[in-house]
Tab-separated table of C-alpha atoms in Angstrom:
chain	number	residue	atom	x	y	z
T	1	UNK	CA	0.000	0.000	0.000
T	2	UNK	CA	1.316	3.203	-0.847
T	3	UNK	CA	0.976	6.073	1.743
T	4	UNK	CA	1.013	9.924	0.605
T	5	UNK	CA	2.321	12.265	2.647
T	6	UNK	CA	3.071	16.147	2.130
T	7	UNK	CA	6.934	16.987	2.436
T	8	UNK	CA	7.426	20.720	3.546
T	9	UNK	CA	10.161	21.447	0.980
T	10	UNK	CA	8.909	19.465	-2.160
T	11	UNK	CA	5.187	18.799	-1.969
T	12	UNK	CA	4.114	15.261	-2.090
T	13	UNK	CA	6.285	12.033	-1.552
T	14	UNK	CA	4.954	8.676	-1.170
T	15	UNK	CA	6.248	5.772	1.209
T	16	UNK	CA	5.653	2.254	1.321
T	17	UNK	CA	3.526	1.059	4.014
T	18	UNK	CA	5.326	-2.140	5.745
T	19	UNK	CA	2.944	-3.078	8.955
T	20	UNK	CA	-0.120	-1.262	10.653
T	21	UNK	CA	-1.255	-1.772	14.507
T	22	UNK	CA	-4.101	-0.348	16.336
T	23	UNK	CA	-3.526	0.190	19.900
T	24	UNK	CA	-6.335	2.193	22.450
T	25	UNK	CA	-7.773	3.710	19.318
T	26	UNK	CA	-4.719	4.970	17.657
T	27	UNK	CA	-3.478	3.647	14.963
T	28	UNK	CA	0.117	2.904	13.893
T	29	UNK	CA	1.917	3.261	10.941
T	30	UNK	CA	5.407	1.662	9.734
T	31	UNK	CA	6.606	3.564	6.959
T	32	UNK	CA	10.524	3.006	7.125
T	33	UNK	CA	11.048	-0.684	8.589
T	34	UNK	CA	15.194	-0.242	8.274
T	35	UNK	CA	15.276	3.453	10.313
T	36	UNK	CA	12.200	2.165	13.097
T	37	UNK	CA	10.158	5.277	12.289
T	38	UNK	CA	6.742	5.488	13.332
T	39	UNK	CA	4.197	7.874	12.493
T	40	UNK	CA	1.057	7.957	14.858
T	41	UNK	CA	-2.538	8.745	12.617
T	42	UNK	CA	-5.653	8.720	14.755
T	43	UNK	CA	-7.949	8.871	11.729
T	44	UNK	CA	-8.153	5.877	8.921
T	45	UNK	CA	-5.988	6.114	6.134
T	46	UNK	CA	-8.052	6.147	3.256
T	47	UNK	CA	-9.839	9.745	4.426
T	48	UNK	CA	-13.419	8.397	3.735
T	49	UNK	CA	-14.209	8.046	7.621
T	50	UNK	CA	-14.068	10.679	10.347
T	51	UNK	CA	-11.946	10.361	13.391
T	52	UNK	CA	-12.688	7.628	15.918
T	53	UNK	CA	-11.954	10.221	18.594
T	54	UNK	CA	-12.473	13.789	19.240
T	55	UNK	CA	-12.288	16.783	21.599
T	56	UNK	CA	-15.664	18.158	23.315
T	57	UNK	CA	-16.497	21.249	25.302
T	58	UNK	CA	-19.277	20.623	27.423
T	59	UNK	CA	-20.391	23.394	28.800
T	60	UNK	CA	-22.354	23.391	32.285
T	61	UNK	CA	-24.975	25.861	32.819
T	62	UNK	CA	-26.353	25.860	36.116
T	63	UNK	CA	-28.837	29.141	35.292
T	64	UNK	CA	-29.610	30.794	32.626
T	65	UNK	CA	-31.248	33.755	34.153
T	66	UNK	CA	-28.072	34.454	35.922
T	67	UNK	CA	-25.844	32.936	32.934
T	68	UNK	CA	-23.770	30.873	35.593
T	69	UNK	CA	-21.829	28.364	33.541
T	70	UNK	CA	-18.939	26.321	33.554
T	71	UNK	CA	-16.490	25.033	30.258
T	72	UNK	CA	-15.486	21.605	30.486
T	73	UNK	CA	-12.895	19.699	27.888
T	74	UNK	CA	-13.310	16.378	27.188
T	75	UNK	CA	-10.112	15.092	25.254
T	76	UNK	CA	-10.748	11.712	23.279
T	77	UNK	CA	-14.189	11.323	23.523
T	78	UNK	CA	-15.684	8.177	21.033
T	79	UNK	CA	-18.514	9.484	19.071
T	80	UNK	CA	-19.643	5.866	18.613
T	81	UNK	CA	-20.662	5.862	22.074
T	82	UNK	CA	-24.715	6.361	22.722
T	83	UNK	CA	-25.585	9.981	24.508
T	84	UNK	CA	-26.253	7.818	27.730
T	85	UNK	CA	-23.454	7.074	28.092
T	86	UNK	CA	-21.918	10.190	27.527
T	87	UNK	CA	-23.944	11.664	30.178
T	88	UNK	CA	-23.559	9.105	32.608
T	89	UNK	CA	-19.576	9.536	32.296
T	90	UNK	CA	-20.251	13.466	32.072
T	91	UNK	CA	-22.440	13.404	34.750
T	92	UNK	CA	-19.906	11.134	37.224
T	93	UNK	CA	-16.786	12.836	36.231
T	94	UNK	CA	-18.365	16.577	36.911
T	95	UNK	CA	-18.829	15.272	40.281
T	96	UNK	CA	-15.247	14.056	40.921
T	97	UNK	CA	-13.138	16.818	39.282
T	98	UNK	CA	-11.033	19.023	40.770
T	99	UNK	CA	-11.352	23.083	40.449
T	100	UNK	CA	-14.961	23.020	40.089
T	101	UNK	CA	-17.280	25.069	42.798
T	102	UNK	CA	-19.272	22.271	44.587
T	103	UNK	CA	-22.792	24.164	43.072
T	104	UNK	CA	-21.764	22.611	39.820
T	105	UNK	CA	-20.630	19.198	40.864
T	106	UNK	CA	-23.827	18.249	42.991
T	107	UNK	CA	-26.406	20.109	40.078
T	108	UNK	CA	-29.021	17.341	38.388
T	109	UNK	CA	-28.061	18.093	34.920
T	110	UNK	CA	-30.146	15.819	32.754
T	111	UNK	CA	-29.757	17.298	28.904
T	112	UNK	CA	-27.015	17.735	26.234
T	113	UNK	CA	-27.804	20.405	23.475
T	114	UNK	CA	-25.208	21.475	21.062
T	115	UNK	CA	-24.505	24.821	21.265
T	116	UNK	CA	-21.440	25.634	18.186
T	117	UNK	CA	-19.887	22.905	15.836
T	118	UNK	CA	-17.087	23.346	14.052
T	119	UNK	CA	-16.915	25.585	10.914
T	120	UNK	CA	-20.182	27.140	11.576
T	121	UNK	CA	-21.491	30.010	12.797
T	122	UNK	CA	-22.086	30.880	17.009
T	123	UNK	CA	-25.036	32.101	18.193
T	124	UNK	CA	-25.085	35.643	19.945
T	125	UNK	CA	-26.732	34.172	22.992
T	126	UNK	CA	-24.553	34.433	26.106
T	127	UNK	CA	-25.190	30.770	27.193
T	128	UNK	CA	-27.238	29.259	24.330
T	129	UNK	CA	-29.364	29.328	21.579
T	130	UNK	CA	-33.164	28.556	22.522
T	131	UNK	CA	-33.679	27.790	18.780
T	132	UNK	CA	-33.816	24.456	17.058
T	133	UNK	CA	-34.306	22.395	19.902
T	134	UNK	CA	-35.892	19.150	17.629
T	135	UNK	CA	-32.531	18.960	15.755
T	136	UNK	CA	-29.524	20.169	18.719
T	137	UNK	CA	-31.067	18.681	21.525
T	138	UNK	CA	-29.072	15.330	21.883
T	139	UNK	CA	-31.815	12.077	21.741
T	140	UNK	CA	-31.564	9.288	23.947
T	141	UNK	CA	-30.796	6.143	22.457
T	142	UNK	CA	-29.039	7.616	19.831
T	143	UNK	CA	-25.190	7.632	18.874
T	144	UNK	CA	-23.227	10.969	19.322
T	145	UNK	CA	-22.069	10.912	15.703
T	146	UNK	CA	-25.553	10.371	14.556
T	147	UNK	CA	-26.612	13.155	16.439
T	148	UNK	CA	-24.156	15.680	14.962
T	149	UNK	CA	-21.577	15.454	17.518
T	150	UNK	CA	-17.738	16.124	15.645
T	151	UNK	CA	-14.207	17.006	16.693
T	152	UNK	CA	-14.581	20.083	18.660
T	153	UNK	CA	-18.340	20.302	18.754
T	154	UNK	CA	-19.660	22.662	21.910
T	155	UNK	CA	-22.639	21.236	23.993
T	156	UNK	CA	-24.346	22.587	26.793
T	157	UNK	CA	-25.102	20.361	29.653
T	158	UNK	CA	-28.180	21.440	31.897
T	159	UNK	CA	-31.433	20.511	33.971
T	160	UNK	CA	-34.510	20.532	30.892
T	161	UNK	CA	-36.979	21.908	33.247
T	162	UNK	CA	-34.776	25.100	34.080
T	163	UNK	CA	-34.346	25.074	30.628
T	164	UNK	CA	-37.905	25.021	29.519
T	165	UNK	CA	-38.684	27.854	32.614
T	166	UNK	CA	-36.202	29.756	30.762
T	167	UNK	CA	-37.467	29.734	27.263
T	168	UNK	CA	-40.778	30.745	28.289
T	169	UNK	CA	-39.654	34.053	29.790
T	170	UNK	CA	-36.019	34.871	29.109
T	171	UNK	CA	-35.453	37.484	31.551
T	172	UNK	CA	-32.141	37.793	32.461
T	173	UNK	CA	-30.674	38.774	36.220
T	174	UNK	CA	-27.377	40.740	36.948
């Protein structure tokens, strides 16, 4: 198989590909079997499938009158995984991590909406958009790919009945 790389100085060179491992959702790539080099590529090699892993910011409101939110990265998150799941790790790891005010870790968050994905454009809401709800709001029993979720996708992580108190009157406190 021949692998095409770009070469700073000269464009495009191609190298033979010699062996190919997959280790905790990386894969690896032997181009040079003689010299030992190894180049790491977390997506596929033929370009026709997204990444296997990506980076989230989750952001956690805990009121929207008083626009009282949190950001949150998540590095390596599977989009394969269902949006229960997601939650249920969001949900147990908010409650364990460091550097967060204890008002946020012990909050019943129950939905994930997607607030910005990548290459689009943001909303000028200061926490999020109360538009489009049928189409951001993430569905249970559904994958997070399948729900629109890519590489450095923005959701917002909050309690539905605030969120639906909210949208009724937005009023907002200082």
């Amino acid at each position: 198989m021949l692998l095409t790389l770009p070469d700073r100085h000269s464009g495009y060179f191609g190298l033979e590909l010699h062996s190919f491992s997959e280790h905790a959702g990386s894969k690896r790539f032997e181009i040079n079997p003689q010299k030992k080099k190894r180049f790491e590529i977390i997506c596929n090699v033929t370009g026709l499938e997204m990444c296997d892993l990506a980076v989230l910011t989750v952001r956690l409101v805990r009121s929207f009158e008083h626009r009282n939110f949190k950001p949150v990265v998540y590095k390596d998150v599977n989009l394969d995984q269902t949006v229960e799941e997601f939650i249920s790790f969001v949900t147990q790891d908010v409650s364990t991590r460091a550097g967060l005010p204890p008002p946020f870790k012990k909050f019943d968050y129950d939905t994930m909406k997607i607030i910005h994905q990548p290459h689009g454009a943001k909303t000028n809401e200061l926490v999020m958009s109360l538009e489009d709800d049928e189409t951001l709001i993430l569905r249970d029993g559904c994958r997070l790919r399948a729900c629109g979720v890519a590489n450095e996708t923005e959701l917002a992580f909050f309690k539905m009945a605030d969120y639906e108190k909210f949208k009724a009157n937005p009023q907002t406190e200082w």
